[in-house]
Amino acid sequence: MAVLTGKQPLYSQLANTLRDHIENDLEPDDLIPSERSLSECYGLSRTTVRLALKELERIGLIYRRHGRGTFVADQSGRVTDLTGGYSFSEQQRDLGREPKTVILEFEAIEANKFLAQHMQLAIGDKVFRIKRLRLADNVPMMLETTFIPTSQFLSFSREKLEENSLYHIMEAEYNVTIHYAEEEFKASIAKQSDAEQLDIPEGAPVLNLERTTYSDHNGIVEFTLSVARADQFHYKVVHVRN
């Protein structure tokens, strides 16, 4: 069976084909055919097969055991519950992964019309703009661009954020109690700049998220726009009927 040729590299097409097979037909810890078997089955070189398997391993769909083979990884625990409070680091630790955050940009800017509308501010009010790359086990997971009003966090700095989480700083240093957050998300495709940061192909599926966080006084203390890899995030919402 040959993989259809197209604009995508052959290894990427094979990775997508194997991913469909894994998600629809296989169970966690099922054995994946060897490189040689896959090469013969799809009529591709061993190098192409190796690159496809490396990509599936990188996104956490398979794992290797030396001397035993390659197996399907268990994805059942990798679910984000949108009804609870959100912390990327806590979530990843709960999943047995090591979180890491890289601050890419930190600056004070004036709110434009878009930010003013979403943050209950006047146009021209100062906000801190923070762009961060979130990783788990050194795999890029999400790009976050966060805006917080400078009026409530005058002494906030990049150095503070490098030492503690944003919510911890808000609560411990500024006596701001996080009350609730509203989050919306939609499917999209990665633009070039985001794809480079997330280590995925341009045009790959992503989730665009918009989160507005409120204090216990119902003031907006955070507005965040995120781009998350669709191959790494599964979201769950629980509805309760009263």
XYZ file of C-alpha atoms in Angstrom:
242
model
C 0.000 0.000 0.000
C 1.549 3.317 -1.066
C 1.048 6.674 0.584
C -0.441 9.238 -1.803
C 1.962 11.944 -2.816
C 1.099 15.608 -2.423
C 2.440 18.842 -0.994
C 3.347 17.255 2.356
C 6.616 15.331 2.718
C 6.187 11.562 2.518
C 7.190 11.047 6.153
C 4.497 13.537 7.224
C 1.865 11.760 5.118
C 2.891 8.428 6.625
C 2.783 9.901 10.132
C -0.791 11.107 9.507
C -1.798 7.693 8.153
C -0.311 5.895 11.144
C -1.865 8.397 13.518
C -5.342 7.654 12.114
C -4.662 3.933 12.528
C -3.467 4.404 16.110
C -6.395 6.593 17.153
C -9.109 4.495 15.482
C -7.905 0.901 15.571
C -5.315 0.384 18.299
C -5.238 0.350 22.091
C -2.616 1.654 24.555
C 0.494 -0.552 24.657
C -0.349 -2.281 21.348
C 2.795 -3.112 19.383
C 3.523 -1.010 16.279
C 4.929 -2.888 13.229
C 8.677 -2.649 12.781
C 10.379 -0.120 10.497
C 11.065 -2.901 8.018
C 7.425 -4.064 7.985
C 6.129 -0.531 7.533
C 8.654 0.120 4.781
C 7.477 -2.946 2.871
C 3.790 -2.256 3.539
C 3.817 1.339 2.292
C 6.586 1.074 -0.292
C 8.724 3.708 1.412
C 12.343 3.887 2.470
C 13.418 2.980 5.992
C 14.565 6.589 6.442
C 11.082 7.891 5.629
C 9.505 5.413 8.041
C 11.993 6.323 10.761
C 11.178 10.032 10.396
C 7.436 9.310 10.597
C 7.859 7.257 13.767
C 10.090 9.941 15.259
C 7.335 12.498 14.657
C 4.710 10.265 16.319
C 7.036 9.751 19.268
C 7.683 13.491 19.526
C 3.964 14.252 19.845
C 3.490 11.505 22.400
C 1.456 8.965 20.404
C 4.000 6.152 20.637
C 6.890 5.109 22.872
C 9.898 2.848 22.338
C 11.283 0.054 24.525
C 14.818 -0.983 23.701
C 14.931 -4.549 22.489
C 11.153 -4.896 22.543
C 9.783 -2.527 19.910
C 7.506 0.494 19.549
C 4.133 0.737 21.287
C 1.000 2.911 21.392
C 1.103 5.469 24.198
C -1.799 5.885 26.606
C -3.598 9.179 25.864
C -6.474 8.716 28.292
C -5.012 10.928 31.013
C -4.171 13.895 28.796
C -7.438 15.729 29.186
C -7.961 19.296 30.332
C -11.119 19.862 32.352
C -12.399 23.306 31.402
C -14.700 23.444 34.422
C -11.791 23.693 36.875
C -9.217 26.351 37.581
C -6.491 26.338 34.953
C -2.783 26.072 35.598
C -0.586 24.778 32.798
C 2.209 23.741 35.149
C -0.083 21.952 37.586
C -1.920 20.225 34.768
C 1.271 18.900 33.214
C 2.639 17.700 36.555
C -0.638 15.847 37.147
C -0.039 14.097 33.821
C 3.458 13.058 34.882
C 5.181 15.589 32.634
C 7.792 18.204 33.451
C 6.493 21.714 32.647
C 8.698 24.526 31.457
C 7.968 28.144 30.558
C 10.111 30.389 28.367
C 9.346 34.112 28.484
C 9.770 35.351 24.920
C 8.646 38.971 25.350
C 7.786 41.287 28.245
C 6.810 44.922 27.725
C 4.422 47.680 28.755
C 2.159 48.890 25.963
C -0.903 51.078 25.497
C -4.233 49.319 25.125
C -5.678 49.520 21.632
C -9.400 49.352 20.863
C -9.414 45.529 20.920
C -7.743 45.288 24.335
C -9.791 48.128 25.785
C -13.019 46.354 24.831
C -11.908 42.999 26.229
C -10.348 44.308 29.446
C -12.810 47.054 30.419
C -10.134 49.719 29.926
C -9.851 53.029 28.106
C -7.888 53.192 24.884
C -4.345 54.194 25.807
C -4.367 52.668 29.293
C -1.135 50.847 30.053
C -0.998 47.043 30.154
C 1.820 44.550 30.492
C 2.128 42.305 27.439
C 3.779 38.946 28.114
C 4.455 36.314 25.465
C 5.392 32.859 26.755
C 6.144 29.468 25.254
C 4.845 26.604 27.394
C 6.542 23.203 27.116
C 6.079 19.769 28.652
C 9.003 17.331 28.675
C 10.701 19.915 26.397
C 7.955 19.527 23.767
C 6.428 22.907 22.756
C 2.736 22.834 23.687
C 1.300 26.324 23.676
C 2.065 29.952 22.887
C 0.448 32.402 25.294
C 0.171 36.176 24.942
C -1.073 37.606 28.231
C -2.172 41.145 29.038
C -2.574 42.450 32.601
C -3.452 46.032 33.656
C -0.448 47.915 34.993
C -2.695 49.956 37.306
C -3.233 46.904 39.516
C 0.303 45.516 39.291
C 2.603 48.536 39.138
C 5.814 46.800 40.246
C 5.254 43.662 38.199
C 8.360 42.595 36.290
C 9.865 39.932 34.112
C 12.120 38.900 36.994
C 9.126 38.202 39.230
C 7.527 36.040 36.550
C 10.718 34.066 36.054
C 10.593 33.062 39.721
C 6.873 32.366 40.291
C 3.630 31.689 38.447
C 1.467 34.608 37.383
C -1.439 33.707 39.674
C 0.859 33.158 42.640
C 2.333 36.638 42.152
C -1.117 38.193 41.853
C -2.334 36.582 45.051
C 0.822 36.633 47.195
C 2.252 40.044 46.277
C -0.801 42.068 45.242
C -3.543 40.501 47.387
C -5.640 39.810 44.291
C -7.881 36.778 44.689
C -8.673 34.921 41.459
C -12.420 34.322 41.378
C -13.251 32.798 37.990
C -12.262 32.759 34.328
C -14.123 32.608 31.049
C -12.480 30.658 28.254
C -13.446 30.258 24.622
C -11.693 28.090 22.075
C -11.976 27.328 18.382
C -10.198 25.201 15.827
C -7.754 26.889 13.477
C -4.511 26.295 11.576
C -1.023 27.422 12.528
C 0.412 30.491 10.864
C 4.106 30.474 10.042
C 5.390 32.384 13.096
C 3.392 30.246 15.550
C 4.296 27.026 13.754
C 8.005 27.781 14.096
C 7.685 28.344 17.844
C 5.516 25.242 18.354
C 7.723 23.043 16.144
C 4.849 22.002 13.867
C 4.279 22.470 10.119
C 2.657 25.685 8.925
C -1.049 24.978 8.453
C -1.128 22.222 11.102
C -4.294 22.127 13.251
C -4.229 24.243 16.411
C -6.661 25.497 19.026
C -7.040 29.235 19.528
C -8.011 30.035 23.107
C -9.189 33.285 24.680
C -9.255 33.499 28.472
C -10.509 36.368 30.628
C -9.764 36.086 34.349
C -11.671 37.987 37.031
C -10.828 38.831 40.644
C -13.250 38.423 43.532
C -14.244 42.062 42.921
C -15.241 41.132 39.326
C -12.430 43.198 37.834
C -10.469 41.793 34.889
C -6.936 40.954 35.983
C -5.821 38.914 32.962
C -6.650 38.572 29.277
C -4.801 35.815 27.449
C -4.731 34.719 23.811
C -3.211 31.270 23.274
C -2.363 28.993 20.398
C -2.235 25.347 21.464
C -1.127 22.333 19.467
C -4.233 20.326 18.612
C -2.226 17.101 18.730
C -1.333 17.702 22.391
C -4.526 19.040 23.983
C -7.810 17.230 24.580
C -10.506 19.271 26.286
C -13.386 18.043 28.402
C -16.436 19.949 29.581
C -18.853 18.501 32.147
C -22.453 19.735 32.010
C -24.651 19.314 35.085
C -28.409 19.658 34.766
C -30.072 21.266 37.776
